Coordinates of C-alpha atoms in Angstrom, one line a residue:
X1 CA -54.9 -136.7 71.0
X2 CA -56.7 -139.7 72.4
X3 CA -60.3 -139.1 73.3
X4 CA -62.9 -141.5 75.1
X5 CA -66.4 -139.8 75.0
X6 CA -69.3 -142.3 76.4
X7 CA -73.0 -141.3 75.9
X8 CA -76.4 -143.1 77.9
X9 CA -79.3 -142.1 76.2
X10 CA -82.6 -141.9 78.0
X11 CA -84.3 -142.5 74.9
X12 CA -83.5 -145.0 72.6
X13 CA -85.4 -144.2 69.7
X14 CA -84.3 -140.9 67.3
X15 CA -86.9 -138.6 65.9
X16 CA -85.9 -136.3 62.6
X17 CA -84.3 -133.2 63.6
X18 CA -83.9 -130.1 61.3
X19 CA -81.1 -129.5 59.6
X20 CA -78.6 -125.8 59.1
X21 CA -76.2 -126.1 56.8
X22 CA -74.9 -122.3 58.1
X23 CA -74.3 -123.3 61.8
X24 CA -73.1 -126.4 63.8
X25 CA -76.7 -127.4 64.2
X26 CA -75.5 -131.4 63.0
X27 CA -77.5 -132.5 60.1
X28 CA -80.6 -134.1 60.0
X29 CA -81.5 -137.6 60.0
X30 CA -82.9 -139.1 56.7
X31 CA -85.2 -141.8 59.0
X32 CA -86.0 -142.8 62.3
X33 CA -85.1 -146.1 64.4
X34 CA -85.6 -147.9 67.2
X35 CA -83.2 -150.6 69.5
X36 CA -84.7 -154.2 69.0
X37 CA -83.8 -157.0 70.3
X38 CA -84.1 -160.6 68.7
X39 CA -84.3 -163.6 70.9
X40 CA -81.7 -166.5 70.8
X41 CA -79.6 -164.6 68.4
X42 CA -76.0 -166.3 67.6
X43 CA -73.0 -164.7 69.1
X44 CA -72.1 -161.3 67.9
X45 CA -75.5 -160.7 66.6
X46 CA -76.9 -157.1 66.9
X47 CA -78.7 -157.2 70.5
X48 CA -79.5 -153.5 71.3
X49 CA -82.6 -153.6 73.4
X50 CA -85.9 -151.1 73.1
X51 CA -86.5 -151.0 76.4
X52 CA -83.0 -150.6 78.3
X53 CA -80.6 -148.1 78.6
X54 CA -77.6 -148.0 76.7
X55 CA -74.1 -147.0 77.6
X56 CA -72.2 -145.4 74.4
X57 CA -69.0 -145.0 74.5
X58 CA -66.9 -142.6 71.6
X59 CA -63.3 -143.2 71.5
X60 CA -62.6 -139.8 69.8
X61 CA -64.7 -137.0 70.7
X62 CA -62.5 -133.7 70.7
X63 CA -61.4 -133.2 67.9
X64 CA -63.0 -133.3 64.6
X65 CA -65.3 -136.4 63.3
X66 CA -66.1 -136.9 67.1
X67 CA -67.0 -133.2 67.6
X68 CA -70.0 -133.6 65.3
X69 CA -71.0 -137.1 66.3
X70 CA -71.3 -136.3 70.4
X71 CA -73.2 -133.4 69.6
X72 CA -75.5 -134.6 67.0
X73 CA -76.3 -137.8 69.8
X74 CA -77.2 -135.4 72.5
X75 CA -79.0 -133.7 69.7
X76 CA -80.9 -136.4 68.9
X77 CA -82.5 -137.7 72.9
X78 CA -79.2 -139.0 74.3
X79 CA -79.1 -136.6 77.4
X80 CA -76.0 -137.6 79.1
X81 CA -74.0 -137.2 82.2
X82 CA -69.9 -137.2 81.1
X83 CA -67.5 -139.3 83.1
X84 CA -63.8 -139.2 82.1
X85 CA -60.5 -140.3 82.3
X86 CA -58.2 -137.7 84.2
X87 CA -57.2 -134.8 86.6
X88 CA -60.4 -132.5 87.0
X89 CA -64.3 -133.8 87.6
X90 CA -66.9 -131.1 87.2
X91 CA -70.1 -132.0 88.5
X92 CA -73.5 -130.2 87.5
X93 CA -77.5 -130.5 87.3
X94 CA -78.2 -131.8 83.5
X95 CA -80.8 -130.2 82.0
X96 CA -82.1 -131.8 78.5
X97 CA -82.2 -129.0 76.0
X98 CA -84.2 -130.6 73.0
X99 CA -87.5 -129.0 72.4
X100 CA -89.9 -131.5 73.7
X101 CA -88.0 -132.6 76.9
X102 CA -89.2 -134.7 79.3
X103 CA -87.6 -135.4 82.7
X104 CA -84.4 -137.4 83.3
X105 CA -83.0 -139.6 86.2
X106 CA -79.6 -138.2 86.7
X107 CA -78.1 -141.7 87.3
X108 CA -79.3 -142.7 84.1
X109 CA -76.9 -140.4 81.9
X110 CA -73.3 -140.9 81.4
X111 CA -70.7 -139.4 78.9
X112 CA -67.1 -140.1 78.9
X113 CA -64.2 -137.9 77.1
X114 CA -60.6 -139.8 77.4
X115 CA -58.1 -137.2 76.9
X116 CA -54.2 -136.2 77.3
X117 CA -55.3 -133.3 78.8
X118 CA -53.2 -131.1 76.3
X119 CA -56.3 -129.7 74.9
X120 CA -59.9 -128.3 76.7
X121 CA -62.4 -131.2 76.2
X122 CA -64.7 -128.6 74.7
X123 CA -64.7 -125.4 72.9
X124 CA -67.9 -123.3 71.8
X125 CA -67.7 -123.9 67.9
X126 CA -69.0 -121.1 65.1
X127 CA -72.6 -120.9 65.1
X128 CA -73.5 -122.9 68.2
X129 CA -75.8 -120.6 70.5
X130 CA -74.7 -119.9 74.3
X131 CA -77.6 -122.4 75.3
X132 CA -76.7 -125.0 72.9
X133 CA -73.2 -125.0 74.2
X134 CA -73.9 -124.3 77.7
X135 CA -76.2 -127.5 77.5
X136 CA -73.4 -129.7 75.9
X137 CA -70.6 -128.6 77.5
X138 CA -72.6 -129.0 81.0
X139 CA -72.6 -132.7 80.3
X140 CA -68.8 -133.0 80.2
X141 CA -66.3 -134.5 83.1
X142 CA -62.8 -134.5 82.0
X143 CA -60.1 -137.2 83.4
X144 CA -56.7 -137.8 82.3
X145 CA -55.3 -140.5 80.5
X146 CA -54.0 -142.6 77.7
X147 CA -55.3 -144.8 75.1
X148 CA -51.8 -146.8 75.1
X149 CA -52.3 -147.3 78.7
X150 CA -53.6 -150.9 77.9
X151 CA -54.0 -152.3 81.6
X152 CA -55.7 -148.7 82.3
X153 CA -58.0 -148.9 79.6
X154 CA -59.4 -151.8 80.2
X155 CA -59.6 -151.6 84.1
X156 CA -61.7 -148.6 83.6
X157 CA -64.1 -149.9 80.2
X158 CA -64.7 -153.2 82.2
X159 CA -65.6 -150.9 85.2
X160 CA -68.2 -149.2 83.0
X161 CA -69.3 -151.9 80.8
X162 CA -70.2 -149.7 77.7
X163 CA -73.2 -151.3 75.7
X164 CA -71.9 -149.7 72.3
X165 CA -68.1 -147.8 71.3
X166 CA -67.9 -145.5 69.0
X167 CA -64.4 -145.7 68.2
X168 CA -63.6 -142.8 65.8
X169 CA -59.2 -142.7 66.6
X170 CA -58.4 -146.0 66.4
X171 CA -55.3 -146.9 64.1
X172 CA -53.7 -150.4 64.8
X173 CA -55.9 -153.8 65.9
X174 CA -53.8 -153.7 69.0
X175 CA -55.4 -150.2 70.3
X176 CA -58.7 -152.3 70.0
X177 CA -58.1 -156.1 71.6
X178 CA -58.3 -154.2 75.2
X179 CA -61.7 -152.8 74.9
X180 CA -63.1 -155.8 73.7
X181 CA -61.1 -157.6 76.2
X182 CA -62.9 -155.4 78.7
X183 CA -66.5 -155.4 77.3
X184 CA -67.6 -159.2 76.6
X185 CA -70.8 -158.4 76.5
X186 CA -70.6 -155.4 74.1
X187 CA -74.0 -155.2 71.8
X188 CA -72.0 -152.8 69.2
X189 CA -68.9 -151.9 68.2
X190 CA -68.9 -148.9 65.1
X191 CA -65.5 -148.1 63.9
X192 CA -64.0 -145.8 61.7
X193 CA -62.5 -147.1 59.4
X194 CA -61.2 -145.5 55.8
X195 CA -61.2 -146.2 52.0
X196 CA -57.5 -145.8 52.2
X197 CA -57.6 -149.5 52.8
X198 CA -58.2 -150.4 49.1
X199 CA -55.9 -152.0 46.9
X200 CA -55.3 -150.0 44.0
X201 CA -57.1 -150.7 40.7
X202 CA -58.4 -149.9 37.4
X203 CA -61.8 -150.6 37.9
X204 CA -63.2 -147.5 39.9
X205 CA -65.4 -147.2 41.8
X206 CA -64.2 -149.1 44.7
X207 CA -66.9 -150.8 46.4
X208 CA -66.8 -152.3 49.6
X209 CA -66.4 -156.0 48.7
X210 CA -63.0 -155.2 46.8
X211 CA -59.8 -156.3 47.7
X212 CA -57.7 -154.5 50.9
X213 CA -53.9 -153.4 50.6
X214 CA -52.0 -155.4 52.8
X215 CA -49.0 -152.6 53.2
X216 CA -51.2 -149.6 52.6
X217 CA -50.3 -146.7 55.1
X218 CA -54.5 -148.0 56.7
X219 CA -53.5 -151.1 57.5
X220 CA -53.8 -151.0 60.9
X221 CA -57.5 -150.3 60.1
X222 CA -57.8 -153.2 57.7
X223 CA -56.2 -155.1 61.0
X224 CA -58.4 -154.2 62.9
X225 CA -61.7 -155.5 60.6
X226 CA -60.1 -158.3 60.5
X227 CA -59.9 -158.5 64.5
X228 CA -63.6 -157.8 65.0
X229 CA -64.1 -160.5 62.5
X230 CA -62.6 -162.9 64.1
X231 CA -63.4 -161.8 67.8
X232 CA -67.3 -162.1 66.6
X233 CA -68.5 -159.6 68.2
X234 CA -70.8 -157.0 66.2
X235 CA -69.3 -154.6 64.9
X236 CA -70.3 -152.0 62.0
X237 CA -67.3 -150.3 59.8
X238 CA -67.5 -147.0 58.1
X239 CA -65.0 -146.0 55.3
X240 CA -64.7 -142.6 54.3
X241 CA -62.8 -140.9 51.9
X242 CA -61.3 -137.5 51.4
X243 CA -63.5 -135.8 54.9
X244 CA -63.7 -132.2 54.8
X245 CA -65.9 -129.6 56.8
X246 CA -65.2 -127.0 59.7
X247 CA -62.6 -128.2 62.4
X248 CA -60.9 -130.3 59.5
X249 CA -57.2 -131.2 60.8
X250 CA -56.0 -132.8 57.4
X251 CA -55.3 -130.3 55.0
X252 CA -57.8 -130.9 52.2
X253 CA -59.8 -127.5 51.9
X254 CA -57.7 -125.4 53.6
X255 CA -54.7 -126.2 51.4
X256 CA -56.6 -124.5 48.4
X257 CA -58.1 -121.7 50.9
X258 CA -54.8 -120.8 51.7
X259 CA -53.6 -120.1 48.4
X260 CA -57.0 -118.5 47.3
X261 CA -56.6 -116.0 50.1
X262 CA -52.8 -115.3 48.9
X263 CA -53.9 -114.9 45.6
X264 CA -51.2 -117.3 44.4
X265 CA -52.0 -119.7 41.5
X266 CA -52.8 -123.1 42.7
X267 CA -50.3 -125.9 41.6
X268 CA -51.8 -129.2 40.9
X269 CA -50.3 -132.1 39.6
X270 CA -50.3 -133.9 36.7
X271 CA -52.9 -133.2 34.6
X272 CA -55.3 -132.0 37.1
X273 CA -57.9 -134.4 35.6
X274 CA -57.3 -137.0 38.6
X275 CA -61.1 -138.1 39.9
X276 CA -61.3 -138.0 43.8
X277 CA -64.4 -137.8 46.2
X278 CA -65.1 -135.8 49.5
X279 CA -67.9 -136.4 52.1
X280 CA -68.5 -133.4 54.3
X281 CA -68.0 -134.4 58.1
X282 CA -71.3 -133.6 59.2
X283 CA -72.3 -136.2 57.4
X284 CA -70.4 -138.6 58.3
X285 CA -71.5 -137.7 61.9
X286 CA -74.8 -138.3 60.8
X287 CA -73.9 -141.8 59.0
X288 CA -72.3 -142.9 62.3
X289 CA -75.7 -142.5 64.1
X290 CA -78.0 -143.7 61.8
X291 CA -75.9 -147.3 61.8
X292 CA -76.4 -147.5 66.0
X293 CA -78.7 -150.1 67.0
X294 CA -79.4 -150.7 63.0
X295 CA -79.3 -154.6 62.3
X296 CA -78.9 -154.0 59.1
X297 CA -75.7 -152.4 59.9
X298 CA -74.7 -155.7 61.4
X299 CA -71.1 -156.8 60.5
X300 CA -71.3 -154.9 57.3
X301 CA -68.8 -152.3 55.8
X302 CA -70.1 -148.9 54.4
X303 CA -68.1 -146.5 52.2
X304 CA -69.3 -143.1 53.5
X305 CA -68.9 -139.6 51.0
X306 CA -70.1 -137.5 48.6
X307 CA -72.4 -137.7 46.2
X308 CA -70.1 -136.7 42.8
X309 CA -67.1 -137.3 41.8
X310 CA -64.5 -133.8 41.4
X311 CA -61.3 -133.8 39.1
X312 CA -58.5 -132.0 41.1
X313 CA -58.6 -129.1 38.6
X314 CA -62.3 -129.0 39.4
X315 CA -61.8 -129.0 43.5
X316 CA -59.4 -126.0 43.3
X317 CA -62.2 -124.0 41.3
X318 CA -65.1 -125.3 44.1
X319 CA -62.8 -123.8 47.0
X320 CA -62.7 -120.8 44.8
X321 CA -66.5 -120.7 44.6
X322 CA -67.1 -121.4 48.0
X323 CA -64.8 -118.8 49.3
X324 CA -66.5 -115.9 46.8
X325 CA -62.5 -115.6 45.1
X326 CA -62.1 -115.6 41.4
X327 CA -61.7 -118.7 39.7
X328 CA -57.9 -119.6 40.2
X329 CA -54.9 -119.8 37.9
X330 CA -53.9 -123.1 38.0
X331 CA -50.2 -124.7 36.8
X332 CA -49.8 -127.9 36.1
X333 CA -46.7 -129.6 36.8
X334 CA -44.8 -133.3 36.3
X335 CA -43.9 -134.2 40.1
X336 CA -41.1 -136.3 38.6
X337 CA -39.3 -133.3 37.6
X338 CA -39.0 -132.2 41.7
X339 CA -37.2 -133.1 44.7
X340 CA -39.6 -131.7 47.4
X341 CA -37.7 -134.0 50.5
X342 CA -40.4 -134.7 52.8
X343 CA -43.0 -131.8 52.4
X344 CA -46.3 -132.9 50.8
X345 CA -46.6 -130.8 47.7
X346 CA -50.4 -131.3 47.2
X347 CA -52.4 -133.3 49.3
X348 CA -54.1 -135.5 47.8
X349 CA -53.0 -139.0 46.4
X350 CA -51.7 -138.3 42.6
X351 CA -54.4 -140.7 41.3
X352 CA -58.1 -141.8 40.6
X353 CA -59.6 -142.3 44.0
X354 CA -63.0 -142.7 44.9
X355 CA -65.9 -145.1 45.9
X356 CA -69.2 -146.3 45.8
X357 CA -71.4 -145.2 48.5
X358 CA -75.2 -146.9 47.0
X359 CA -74.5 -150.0 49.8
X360 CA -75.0 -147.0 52.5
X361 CA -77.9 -145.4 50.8
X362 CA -80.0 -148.6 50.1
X363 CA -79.6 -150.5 53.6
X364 CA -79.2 -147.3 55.9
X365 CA -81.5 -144.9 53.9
X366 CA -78.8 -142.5 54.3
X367 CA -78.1 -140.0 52.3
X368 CA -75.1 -136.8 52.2
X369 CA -77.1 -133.6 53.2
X370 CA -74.0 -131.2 51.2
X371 CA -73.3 -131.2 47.6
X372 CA -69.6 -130.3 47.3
X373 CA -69.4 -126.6 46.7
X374 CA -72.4 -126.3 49.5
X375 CA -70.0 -127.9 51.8
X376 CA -67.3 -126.3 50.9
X377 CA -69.0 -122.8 51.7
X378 CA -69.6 -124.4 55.3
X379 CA -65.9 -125.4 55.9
X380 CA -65.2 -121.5 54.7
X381 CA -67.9 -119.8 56.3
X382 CA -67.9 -121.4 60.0
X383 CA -63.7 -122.4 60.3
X384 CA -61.3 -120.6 57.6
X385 CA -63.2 -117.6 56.4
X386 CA -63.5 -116.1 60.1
X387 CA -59.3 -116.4 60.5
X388 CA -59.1 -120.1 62.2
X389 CA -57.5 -122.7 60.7
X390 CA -55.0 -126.3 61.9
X391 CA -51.7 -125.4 59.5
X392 CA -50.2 -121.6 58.7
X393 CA -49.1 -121.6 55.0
X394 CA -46.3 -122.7 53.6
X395 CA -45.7 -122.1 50.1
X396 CA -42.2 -123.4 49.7
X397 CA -43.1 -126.0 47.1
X398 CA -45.5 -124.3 45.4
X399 CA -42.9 -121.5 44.9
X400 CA -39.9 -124.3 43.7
X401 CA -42.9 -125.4 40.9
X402 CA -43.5 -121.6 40.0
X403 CA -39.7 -120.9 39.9
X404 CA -39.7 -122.9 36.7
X405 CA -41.8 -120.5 34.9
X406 CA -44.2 -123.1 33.7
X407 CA -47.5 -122.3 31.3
X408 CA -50.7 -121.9 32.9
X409 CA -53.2 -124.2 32.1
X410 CA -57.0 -124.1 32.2

């Protein structure tokens, strides 16, 4: 589902905010910025100004990354009033609901959600309080439409003129070309991007400077870099892994919860000893803010995750952990040995896959908030331990690899 959701802040500095790692509270910021502006800077140079309003757009804001993002920027000062793409326009009295509040000029907020309509543009989420929500989802307009709707999308962007897109859904370079079309004076463009882009390689970990795959599945998101490139605009790239956390649509952690709550042993590939990395969404949420208005941000790519690297063998026994089940039985199996047609027997690439994230933590001072099994617990505790989850279980594979009676391993 397509999602446009634009945010004016009425203050454009941030100021630290705590941080719950039990609730939906968004995770604290590691530092604090301001918007400068440099005089006679070249074309596509960061120009995000102290002392005027900004209009941020987020292409994406529904249904998981962009979830966190929206509310971790009204979190953070950017009171907003929501404008959107569609069949339905609510209108309401914003009221800021951040601690030290100071009063707003109605005219000076605006949010934008972008939606196919098949889904409500916002849902009370574990651990939120009434007021929280009631103060988020206040700030929401809803209009229908279509990000493939080209001529639409940038009739409406160029009737807006957004300062600064978020754009968390993009795929293909061809999705993009129309809001830039429709913005020429954009100060920002942040995209979400993934480390999916890499060419495969020996020599681990990947780091942003390494080579791209040309026909990898991401190429549309390599395209894309490549278009703000070339359009010179500025633009700031973020390249996640494996993203996990509460809302998660990709089934990473709830694969293994699934089969925890079954009881079933947990089939894994290979060896199991496969090194992968996972950066909780929260804060990747938080990584996307701290890179607004950042010059040192400026036409630069960041690989955003965890911490540590975890083995496959060792991932199946965090989910365990985090969940409170015993440590699992896991079997080991030669995927060469199966015919699974088009089901996804484990889902994760069947090979080392992981990056560097020191670029991100020495020019953004960022820094993950979760270690892996803390994060896990979150993603249990607030989504798949109280019954919700994206994908019911299916254990036909696993039970075609337990069929052939193969030895446990530890």
């Amino acid at each position: 589902m397509a999602s446009l959701v634009a945010i004016q802040p009425k203050q454009p500095s941030f100021s630290v905010l705590p941080s719950s790692h039990s609730d939906f509270n968004g995770a604290r910021l590691i530092s604090s910025f301001q918007y400068k502006r440099k005089p006679c800077l070249s074309k596509g140079a960061l120009q995000v100004t102290a002392s005027s309003e900004k209009k941020i757009l987020i292409m994406g804001g529904t249904r998981f990354i962009g979830v966190f993002l929206s509310r971790l920027l009204v979190k953070e000062g950017h009171q907003a009033k929501i404008l959107t793409f569609g069949v339905k326009i609510i209108t309401f009295d914003v009221r800021s609901f951040l601690e030290n509040s100071r009063s707003y000029d109605d005219s000076q907020m605006q949010v934008t959600l972008f939606t196919r309509g098949k889904a409500p543009i916002s849902q009370q989420l574990p651990g939120e309080s009434d007021q929280d929500y009631a103060d988020f989802s206040s700030k929401l307009l809803h209009l229908k439409g279509d990000r493939m709707d080209f001529d639409f999308v940038k009739s409406s962007l160029s009737a807006e003129g957004y300062d600064v897109v978020y754009d968390i859904n993009g795929r293909e370079a061809t999705e993009v070309e129309p809001i830039l079309d429709a913005l020429p004076n954009l100060e920002q463009y942040i995209y979400c991007s993934s480390a999916g882009v890499y060419l495969k390689t020996d020599y681990l970990p990947h780091f942003e400077v390494d080579a791209g795959d040309p026909k990898s599945r991401h190429k549309g998101k390599l395209e894309t870099e490549s278009l703000l490139v070339s359009r010179d605009v500025n633009w700031t790239s973020l390249r996640p892994v494996y993203i996990y956390g509460p809302l998660n649509y990709n089934p990473v952690e709830e694969w293994f919860f699934h089969r925890l709550k079954a009881g079933r042993p947990i089939p894994i590939p290979n060896s199991g000893m496969q090194i992968t990395q996972l950066g909780h969404v929260k804060d990747l949420a938080k990584a996307f803010v701290q890179v607004l208005g950042n010059e040192k941000a400026s036409k630069q790519v960041f690989n955003i995750s965890g911490e540590k690297y975890v083995t496959f063998d060792g991932l199946a026994k965090a989910c365990a952990k985090a969940g409170g089940f015993p440590e699992p039985e896991l079997v080991h199996y030669n995927p060469k040995e199966f015919d699974f047609g088009k089901k996804k027997a484990f889902p994760f690439r069947d090979q080392h896959f992981f990056t560097s994230i020191e670029k991100s933590k020495a020019l953004l001072g960022w820094k993950p908030d979760f270690d892996l099994v803390e994060g896990l617990t979150d993603s249990y505790n607030l989504d798949f331990g109280r019954g919700t989850f994206r994908k019911a279980a299916d254990f036909s594979t696993d039970d075609m690899i337990l069929e052939k009676k193969l030895v446990p391993q530890s």
